[in-house]
Coordinates of C-alpha atoms in Angstrom, one line a residue:
X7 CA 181.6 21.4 171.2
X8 CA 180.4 24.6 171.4
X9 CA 180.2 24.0 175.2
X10 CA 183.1 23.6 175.7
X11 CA 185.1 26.7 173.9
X12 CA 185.3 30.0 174.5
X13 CA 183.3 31.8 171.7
X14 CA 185.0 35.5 170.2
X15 CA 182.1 36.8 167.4
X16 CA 184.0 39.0 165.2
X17 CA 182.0 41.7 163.9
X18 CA 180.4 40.9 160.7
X19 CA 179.9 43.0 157.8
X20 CA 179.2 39.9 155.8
X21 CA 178.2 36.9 157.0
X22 CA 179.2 33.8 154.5
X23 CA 176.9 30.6 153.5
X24 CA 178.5 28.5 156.2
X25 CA 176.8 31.0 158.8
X26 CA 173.1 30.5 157.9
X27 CA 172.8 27.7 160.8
X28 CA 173.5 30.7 163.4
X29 CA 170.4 32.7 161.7
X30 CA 168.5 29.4 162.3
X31 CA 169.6 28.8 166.2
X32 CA 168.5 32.4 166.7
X33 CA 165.2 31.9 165.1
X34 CA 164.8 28.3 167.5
X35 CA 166.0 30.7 170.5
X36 CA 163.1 33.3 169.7
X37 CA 161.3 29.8 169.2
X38 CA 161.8 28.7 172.7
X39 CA 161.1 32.1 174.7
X40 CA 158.0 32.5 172.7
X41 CA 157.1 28.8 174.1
X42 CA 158.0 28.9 177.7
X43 CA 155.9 32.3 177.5
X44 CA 152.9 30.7 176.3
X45 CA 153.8 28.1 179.1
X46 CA 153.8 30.4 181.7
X47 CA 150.3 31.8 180.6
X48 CA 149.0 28.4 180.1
X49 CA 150.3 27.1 182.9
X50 CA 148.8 30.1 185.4
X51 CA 145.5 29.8 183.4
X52 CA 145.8 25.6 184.1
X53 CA 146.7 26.4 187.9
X54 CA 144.0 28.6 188.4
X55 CA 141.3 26.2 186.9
X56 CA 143.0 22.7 188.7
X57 CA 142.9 24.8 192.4
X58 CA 139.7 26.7 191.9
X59 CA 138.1 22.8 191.5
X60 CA 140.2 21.5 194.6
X61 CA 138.8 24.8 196.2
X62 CA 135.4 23.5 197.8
X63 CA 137.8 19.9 199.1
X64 CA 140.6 21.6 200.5
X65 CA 137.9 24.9 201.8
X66 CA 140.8 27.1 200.5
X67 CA 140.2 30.8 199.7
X68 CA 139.1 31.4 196.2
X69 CA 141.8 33.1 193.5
X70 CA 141.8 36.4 193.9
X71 CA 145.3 37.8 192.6
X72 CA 147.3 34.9 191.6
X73 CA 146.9 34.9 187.7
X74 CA 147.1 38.6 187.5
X75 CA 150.8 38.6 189.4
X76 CA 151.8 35.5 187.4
X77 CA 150.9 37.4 183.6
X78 CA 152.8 40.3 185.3
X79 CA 155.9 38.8 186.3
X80 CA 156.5 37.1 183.3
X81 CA 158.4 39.0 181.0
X82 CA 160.9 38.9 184.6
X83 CA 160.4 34.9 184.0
X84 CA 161.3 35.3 181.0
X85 CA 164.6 37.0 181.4
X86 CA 165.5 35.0 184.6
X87 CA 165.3 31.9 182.0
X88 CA 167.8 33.7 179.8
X89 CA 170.0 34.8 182.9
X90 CA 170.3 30.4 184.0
X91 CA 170.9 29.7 179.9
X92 CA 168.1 28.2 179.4
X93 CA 168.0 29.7 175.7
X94 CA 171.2 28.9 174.9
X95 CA 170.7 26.2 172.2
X96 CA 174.7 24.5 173.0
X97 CA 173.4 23.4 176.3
X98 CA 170.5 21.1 175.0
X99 CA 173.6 19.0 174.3
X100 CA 174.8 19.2 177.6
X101 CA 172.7 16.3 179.0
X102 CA 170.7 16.6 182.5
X103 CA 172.9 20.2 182.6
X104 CA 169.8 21.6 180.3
X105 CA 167.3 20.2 183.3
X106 CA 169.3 22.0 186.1
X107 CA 169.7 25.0 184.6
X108 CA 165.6 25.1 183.7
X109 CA 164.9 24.3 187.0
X110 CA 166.8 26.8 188.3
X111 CA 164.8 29.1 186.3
X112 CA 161.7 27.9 187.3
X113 CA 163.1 28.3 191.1
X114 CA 163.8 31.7 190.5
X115 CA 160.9 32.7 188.3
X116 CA 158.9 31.5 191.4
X117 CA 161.2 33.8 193.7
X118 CA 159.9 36.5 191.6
X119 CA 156.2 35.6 191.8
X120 CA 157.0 35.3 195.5
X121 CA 158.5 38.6 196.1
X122 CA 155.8 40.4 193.4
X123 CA 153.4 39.5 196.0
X124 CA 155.1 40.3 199.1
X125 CA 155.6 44.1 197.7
X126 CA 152.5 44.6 196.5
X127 CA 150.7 42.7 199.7
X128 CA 149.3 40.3 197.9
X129 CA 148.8 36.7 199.1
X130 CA 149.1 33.6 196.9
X131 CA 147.9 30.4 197.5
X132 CA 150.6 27.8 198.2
X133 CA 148.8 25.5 196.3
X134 CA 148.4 27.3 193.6
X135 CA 152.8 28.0 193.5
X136 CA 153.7 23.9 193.7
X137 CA 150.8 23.4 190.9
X138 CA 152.2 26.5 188.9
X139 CA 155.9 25.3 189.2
X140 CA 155.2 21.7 188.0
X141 CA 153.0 22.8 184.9
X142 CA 155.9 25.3 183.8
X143 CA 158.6 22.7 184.7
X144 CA 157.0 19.9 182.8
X145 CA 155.5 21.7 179.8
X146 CA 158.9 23.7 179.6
X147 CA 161.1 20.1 179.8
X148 CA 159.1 19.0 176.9
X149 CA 159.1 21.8 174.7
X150 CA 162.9 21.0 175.0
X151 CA 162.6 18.0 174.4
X152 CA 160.7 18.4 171.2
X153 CA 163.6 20.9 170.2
X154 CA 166.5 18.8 171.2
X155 CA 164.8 15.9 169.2
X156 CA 164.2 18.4 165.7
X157 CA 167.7 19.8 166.4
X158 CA 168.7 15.9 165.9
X159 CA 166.9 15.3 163.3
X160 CA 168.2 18.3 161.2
X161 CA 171.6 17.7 161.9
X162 CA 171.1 13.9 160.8
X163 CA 170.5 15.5 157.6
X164 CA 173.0 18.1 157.5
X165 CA 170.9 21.3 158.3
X166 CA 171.5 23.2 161.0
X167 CA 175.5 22.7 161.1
X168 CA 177.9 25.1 161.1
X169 CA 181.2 23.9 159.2
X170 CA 184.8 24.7 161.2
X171 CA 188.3 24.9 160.4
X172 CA 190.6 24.0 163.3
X173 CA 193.8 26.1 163.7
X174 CA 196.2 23.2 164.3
X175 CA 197.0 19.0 163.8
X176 CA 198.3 17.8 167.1
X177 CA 197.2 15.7 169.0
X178 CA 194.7 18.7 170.4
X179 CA 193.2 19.2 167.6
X180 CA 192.3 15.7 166.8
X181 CA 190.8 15.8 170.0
X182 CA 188.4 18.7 169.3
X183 CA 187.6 17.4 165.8
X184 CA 187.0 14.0 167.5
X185 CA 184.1 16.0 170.3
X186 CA 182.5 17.6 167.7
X187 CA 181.8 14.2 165.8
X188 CA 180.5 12.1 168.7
X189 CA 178.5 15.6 170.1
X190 CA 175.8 15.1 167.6
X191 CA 173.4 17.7 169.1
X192 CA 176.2 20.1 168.7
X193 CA 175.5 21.5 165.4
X194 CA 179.2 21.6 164.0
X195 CA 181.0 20.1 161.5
X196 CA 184.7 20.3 161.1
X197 CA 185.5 20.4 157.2
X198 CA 189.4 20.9 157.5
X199 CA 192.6 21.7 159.4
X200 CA 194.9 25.1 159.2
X201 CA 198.4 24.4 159.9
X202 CA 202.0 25.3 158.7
X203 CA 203.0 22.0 160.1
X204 CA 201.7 19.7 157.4
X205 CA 201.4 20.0 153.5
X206 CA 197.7 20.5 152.1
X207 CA 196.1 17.3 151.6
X208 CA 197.7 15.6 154.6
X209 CA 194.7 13.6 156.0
X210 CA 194.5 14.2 159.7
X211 CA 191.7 13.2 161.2
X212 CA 189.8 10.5 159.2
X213 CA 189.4 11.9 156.0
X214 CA 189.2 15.2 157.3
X215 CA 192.6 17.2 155.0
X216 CA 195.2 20.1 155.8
X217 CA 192.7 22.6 153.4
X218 CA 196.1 25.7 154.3
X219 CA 198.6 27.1 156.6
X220 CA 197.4 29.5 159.1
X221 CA 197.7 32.4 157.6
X222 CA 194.8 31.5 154.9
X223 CA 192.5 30.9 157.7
X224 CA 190.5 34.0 156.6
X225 CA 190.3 32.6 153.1
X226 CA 190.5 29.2 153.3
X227 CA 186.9 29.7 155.3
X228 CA 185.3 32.2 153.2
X229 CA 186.2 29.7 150.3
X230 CA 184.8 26.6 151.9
X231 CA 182.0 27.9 153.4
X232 CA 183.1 27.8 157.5
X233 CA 181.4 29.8 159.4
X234 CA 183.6 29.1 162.3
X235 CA 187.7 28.8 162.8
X236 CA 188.6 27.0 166.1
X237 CA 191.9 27.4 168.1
X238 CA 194.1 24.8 169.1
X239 CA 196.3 26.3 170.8
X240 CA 199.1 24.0 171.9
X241 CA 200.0 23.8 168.2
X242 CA 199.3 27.9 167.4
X243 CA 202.0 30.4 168.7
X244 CA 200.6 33.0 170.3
X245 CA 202.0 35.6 167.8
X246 CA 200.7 33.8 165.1
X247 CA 197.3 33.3 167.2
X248 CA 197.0 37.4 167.1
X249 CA 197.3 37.5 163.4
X250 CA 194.6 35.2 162.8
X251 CA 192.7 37.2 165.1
X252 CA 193.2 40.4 163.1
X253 CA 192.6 38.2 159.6
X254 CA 189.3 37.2 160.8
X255 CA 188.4 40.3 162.0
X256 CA 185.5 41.7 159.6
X257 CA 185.2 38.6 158.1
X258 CA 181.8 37.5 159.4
X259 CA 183.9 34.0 160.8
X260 CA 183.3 33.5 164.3
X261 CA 186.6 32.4 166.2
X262 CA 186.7 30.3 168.9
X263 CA 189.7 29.5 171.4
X264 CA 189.6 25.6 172.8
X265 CA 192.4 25.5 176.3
X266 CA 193.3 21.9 176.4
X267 CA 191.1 21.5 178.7
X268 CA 187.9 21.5 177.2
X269 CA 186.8 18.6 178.7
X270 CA 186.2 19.9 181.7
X271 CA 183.2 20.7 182.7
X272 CA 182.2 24.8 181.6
X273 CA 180.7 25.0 185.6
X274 CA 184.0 24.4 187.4
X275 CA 186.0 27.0 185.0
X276 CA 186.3 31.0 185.6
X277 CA 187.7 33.9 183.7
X278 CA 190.5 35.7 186.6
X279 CA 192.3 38.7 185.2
X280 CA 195.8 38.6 186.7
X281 CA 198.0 41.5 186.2
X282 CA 195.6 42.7 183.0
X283 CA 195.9 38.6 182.1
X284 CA 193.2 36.5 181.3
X285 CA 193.5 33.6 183.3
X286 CA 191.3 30.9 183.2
X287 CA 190.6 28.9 186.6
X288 CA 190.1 25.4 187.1
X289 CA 187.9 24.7 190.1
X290 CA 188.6 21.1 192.2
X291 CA 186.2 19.0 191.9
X292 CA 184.4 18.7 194.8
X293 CA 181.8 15.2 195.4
X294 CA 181.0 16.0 199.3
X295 CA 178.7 18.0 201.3
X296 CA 175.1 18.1 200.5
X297 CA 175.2 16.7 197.1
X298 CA 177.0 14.2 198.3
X299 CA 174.4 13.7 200.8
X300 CA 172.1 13.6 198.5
X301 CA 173.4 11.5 195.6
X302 CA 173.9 8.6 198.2
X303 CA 170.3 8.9 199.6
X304 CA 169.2 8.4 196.0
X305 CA 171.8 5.5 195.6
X306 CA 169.7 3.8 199.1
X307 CA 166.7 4.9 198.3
X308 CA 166.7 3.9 194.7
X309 CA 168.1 0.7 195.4
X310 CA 165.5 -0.1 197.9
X311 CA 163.0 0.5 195.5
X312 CA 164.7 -1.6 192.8
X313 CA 165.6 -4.6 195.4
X314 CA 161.5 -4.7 196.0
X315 CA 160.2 -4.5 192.1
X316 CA 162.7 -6.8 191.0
X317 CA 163.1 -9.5 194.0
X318 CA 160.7 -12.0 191.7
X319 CA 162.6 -11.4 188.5
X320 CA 166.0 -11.8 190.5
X321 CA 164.4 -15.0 192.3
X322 CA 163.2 -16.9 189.0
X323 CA 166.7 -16.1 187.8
X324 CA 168.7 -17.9 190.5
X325 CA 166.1 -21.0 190.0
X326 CA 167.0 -21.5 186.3
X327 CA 170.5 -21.3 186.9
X328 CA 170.8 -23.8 189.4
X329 CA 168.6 -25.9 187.4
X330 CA 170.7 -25.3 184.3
X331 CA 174.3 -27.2 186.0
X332 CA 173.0 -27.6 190.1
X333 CA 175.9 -24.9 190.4
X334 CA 175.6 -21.8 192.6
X335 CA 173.3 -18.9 191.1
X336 CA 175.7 -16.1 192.5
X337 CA 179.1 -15.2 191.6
X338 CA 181.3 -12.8 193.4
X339 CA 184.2 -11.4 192.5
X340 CA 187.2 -9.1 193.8
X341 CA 187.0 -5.5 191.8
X342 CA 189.3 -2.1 193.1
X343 CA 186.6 0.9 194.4
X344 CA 186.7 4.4 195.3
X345 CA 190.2 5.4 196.3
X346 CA 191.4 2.2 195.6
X347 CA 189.3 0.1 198.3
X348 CA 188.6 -3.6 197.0
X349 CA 185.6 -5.3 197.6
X350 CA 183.3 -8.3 196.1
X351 CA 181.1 -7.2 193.0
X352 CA 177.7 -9.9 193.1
X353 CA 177.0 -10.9 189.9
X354 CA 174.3 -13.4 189.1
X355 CA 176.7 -16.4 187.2
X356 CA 176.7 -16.4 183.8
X357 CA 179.5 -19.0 183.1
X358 CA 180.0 -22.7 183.3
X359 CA 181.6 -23.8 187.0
X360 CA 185.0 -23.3 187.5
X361 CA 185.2 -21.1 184.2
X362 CA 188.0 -19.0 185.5
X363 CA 190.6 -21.8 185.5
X364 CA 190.0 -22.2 181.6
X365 CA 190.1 -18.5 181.3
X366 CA 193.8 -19.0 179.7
X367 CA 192.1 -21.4 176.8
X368 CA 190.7 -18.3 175.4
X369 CA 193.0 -15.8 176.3
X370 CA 194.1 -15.5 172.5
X371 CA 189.9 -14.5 171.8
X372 CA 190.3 -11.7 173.8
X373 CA 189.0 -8.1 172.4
X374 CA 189.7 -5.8 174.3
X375 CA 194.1 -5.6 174.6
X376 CA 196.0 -5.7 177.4
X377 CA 194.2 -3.8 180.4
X378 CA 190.4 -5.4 179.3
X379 CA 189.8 -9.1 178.8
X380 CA 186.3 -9.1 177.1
X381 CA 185.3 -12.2 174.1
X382 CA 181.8 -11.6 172.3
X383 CA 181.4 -15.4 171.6
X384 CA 182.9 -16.6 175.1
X385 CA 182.9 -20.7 174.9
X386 CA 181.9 -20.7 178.5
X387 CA 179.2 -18.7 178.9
X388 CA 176.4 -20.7 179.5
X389 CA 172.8 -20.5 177.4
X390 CA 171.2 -18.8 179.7
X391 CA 174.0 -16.8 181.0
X392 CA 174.1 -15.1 177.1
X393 CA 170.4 -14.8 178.0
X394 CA 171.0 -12.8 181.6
X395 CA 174.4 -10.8 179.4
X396 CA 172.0 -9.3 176.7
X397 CA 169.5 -7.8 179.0
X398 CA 171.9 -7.1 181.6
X399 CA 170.0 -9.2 184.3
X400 CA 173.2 -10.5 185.4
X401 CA 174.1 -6.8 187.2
X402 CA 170.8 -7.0 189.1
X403 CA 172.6 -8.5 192.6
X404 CA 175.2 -5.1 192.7
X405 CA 171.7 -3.4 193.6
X406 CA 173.0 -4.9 197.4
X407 CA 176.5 -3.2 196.6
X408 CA 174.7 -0.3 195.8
X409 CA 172.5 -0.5 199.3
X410 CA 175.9 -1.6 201.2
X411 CA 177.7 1.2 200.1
X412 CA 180.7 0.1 197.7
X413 CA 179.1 1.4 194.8
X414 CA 176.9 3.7 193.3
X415 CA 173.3 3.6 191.0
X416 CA 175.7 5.5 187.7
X417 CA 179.1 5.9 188.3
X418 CA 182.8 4.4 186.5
X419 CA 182.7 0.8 186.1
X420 CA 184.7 -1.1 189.1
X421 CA 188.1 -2.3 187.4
X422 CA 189.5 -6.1 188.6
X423 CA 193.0 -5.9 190.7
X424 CA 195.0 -7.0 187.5
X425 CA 193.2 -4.6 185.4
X426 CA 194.4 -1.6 187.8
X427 CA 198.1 -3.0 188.4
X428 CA 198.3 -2.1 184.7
X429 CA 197.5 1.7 184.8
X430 CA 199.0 4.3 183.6
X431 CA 198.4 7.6 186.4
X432 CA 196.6 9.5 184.7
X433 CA 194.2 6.0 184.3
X434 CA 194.6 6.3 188.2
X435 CA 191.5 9.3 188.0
X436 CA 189.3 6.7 187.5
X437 CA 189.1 5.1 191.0
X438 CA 188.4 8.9 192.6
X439 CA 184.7 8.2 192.6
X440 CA 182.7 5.2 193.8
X441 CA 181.7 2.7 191.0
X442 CA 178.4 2.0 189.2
X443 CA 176.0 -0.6 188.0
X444 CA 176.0 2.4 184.8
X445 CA 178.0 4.9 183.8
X446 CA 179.0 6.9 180.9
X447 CA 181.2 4.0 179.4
X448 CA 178.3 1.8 179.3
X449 CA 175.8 4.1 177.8
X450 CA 178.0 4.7 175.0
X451 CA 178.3 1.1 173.6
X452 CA 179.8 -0.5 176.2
X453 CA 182.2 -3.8 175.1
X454 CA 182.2 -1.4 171.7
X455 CA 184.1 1.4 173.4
X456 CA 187.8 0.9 172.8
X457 CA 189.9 0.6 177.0
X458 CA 191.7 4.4 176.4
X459 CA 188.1 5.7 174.9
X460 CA 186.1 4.1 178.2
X461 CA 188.6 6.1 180.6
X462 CA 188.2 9.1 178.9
X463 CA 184.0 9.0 179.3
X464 CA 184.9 7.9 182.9
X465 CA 187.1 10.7 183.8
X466 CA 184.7 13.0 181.6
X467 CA 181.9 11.8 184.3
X468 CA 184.0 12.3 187.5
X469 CA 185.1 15.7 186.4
X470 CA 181.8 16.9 185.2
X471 CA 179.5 15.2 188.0
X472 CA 176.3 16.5 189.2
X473 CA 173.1 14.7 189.8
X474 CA 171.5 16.4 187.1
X475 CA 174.2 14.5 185.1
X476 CA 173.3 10.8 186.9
X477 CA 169.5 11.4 186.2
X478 CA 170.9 11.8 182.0
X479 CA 172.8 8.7 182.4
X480 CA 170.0 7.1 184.1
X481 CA 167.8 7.3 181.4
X482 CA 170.4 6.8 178.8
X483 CA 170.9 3.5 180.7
X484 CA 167.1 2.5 180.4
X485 CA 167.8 2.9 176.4
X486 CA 171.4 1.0 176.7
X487 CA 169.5 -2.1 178.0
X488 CA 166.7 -2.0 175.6
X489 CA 168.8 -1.8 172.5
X490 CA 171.1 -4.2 173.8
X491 CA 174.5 -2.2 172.2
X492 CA 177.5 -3.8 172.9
X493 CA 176.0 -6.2 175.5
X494 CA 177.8 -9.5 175.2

């Protein structure tokens, strides 16, 4: 959540029990620049030793000044790694976003190392720089990793959070109450709402209460122990916004504004002053030029790759179905693509022949309302089509989509015709990128994930996109298929 607000820290003259967590994420943030220093060193050390014994096969120059430049640029590493975020403990939730960002600073760290030498005419083995940059990158990535994965264990057990109090009990503020629950790695808790609206008691979000009106925000959160009071501010007049301002002011209560729209991804948004106003911008988003480029050459080359690993599992598939009823072993079917261009979605068959003229005989199973039709005991899926459903063997064949171009390695899941007809326009978003065999939808639970919830991750995706963002879901997919959730 903490992503995806603009943060105001009010000064403090006494910071209140709910705060502690902050004193902890500053001691994990002096954590993690102690680490990556003791990378860096290790790392030059390792890249010295791995290309002074490649020295005698490659008849390279011996190391003369490259460990020397690398200790001396470091604390300039070190700062360049603060500069791209990389000690910013929110973005550890951010997905792949923590990845880029650290590779960035590695890029740039290198720049430094680069232009160290060039000033002081000192040369540097190129082999030595590609060694050096993959050491810090991996040993960096997993020091992250082992962070990201205490940070989730803490919070599991309720350390490490930072209790809230939302200004406000529309339909906004359920929405930022709902973010903070489902971003785990977050660190925040909401504990109550603030709003003159509603009487205290009135459960608005779960069991989550009205704990005041707005003007008792200050004591309302010294008294429950919030270290933190965040803005909704489609339900909080501005004039009453700048006297909670001033009431929090001194406090020790950080305050935090959330624009409605917060789901947008941090990288596309801009502070603009216009006529002495902040403004905030919304950039468009933007899937062409070279990352476009480049997430379709992944999308080839990756299904390629797949195509040729998985050819004999695909093959001994398509023999035990046609064994199983002597019926065809594919199944193709009309779905609506990027921009609204239809095309036929290869599925290995998973149902009895001519299962979709009984489709209306279980019509009245179906799960997932009007705009899904989805039946986790379907009578006429076949034995081994459940089989091919839990493991998700049955989405192998849109690896030739993929190739072909009408769809994409991660991306929204390709609605049928009838499915679309039924949109509302803001549903519409969805079909502005090109579908996946995975997306965010299916990484979060898949058949679980209620239709209005499953647009919202889609249009979260397409809105936040990067490739640093498909390589998250990527993996998150490899977990999806393993643990089978919502598979069916």
């Amino acid at each position: 959540m903490s992503s995806q607000i603009s943060t105001t820290e009010c000064d403090a003259t006494a910071r209140p029990r709910g705060t502690s967590p902050a004193r902890a994420r500053r001691r994990l943030e002096r954590f993690l620049i102690a680490g990556d220093a003791a990378v860096i060193a290790a790392s030059s050390l390792a890249a010295y030793a791995l290309r002074d014994a490649l020295g005698e096969l490659s008849a390279l120059e011996p190391f003369k000044n490259e460990v020397p430049i690398a200790l001396a640029v470091l604390p300039l590493w070190l700062a360049i790694f603060y500069a791209f975020g990389c000690y910013r403990l929110e973005y550890l939730n951010a997905g792949g976003d923590v990845l880029r960002r650290f590779a960035g600073g590695c890029v740039g760290g290198l720049l430094a190392l680069g232009f160290s030498s060039f000033a002081l005419k000192l040369s540097l083995a190129r082999v030595y720089v590609v060694i050096l940059f993959l050491l810090v990158f991996l040993l960096g990535g997993l020091l992250r990793i082992g962070v990201r994965k205490y940070l989730k264990l803490r919070h599991a057990k309720g350390r490490l959070v930072t209790d809230v109090l939302i200004a406000g009990a529309d339909g906004e503020a359920i929405a930022l109450a709902r973010a903070a629950k489902e971003a785990d790695m977050a660190g925040y808790r909401v504990i109550g709402f603030l709003t003159d609206s509603a009487a205290v008691g009135t459960r608005v979000f779960e069991d989550i209460e009205v704990v005041g009106p707005l003007e008792s925000a200050a004591e309302s959160a010294t008294g429950l122990g919030a270290g933190m009071v965040v803005v909704s501010p489609t339900d909080v007049p501005p004039g009453t916004l700048d006297e909670l301002i001033v009431s929090l002011e001194g406090s020790g209560i950080d305050l935090a504004i959330a624009p409605s729209l917060f789901e947008v991804a941090t990288r596309r948004v801009t502070v603009e002053n216009v006529a002495n106003v902040p403004v905030l911008h919304v950039g468009e988003i933007r899937i062409e030029g070279i990352r476009a480029v480049a997430k379709r050459m992944i999308d080839v080359v990756g299904s390629i790759i797949l195509l040729l690993l998985l050819w004999p599992v695909m093959l001994i598939t398509m023999a035990v179905i046609k064994l199983e009823d002597g019926g065809p072993a594919l199944f193709g079917q009309v779905r609506v693509g990027k921009d609204g261009t239809e095309f036929k979605l290869r599925k290995f068959r998973t149902m009895e022949i001519g299962a979709e003229e009984k489709k209306e005989s279980v019509e009245e199973l179906n799960e997932a309302g009007d705009h899904l039709f989805k039946v986790r005991n379907d009578p006429r899926v076949t034995r081994f089509g459940g089989f091919l459903r839990r493991w998700s063997i049955d989405e192998l064949p849109q690896l030739w989509n993929v190739l072909i171009g009408e769809m994409s390695l991660i991306g929204p899941r390709p609605p049928l015709p009838e499915e679309v007809k039924k949109y509302s326009p803001w549903q519409m978003r969805r079909l502005r990128a090109r579908p996946g065999i995975s997306g965010y939808w299916q990484v979060s639970g898949r058949s679980e994930i209620p239709f209005d919830e499953a647009v919202r991750l889609d249009l979260f995706y397409i809105a936040n996109w990067s490739l640093s963002f498909d390589l998250y879901l990527a993996v998150k997919t490899i977990k999806a298929v393993l643990t089978r959730r919502g598979a069916y």
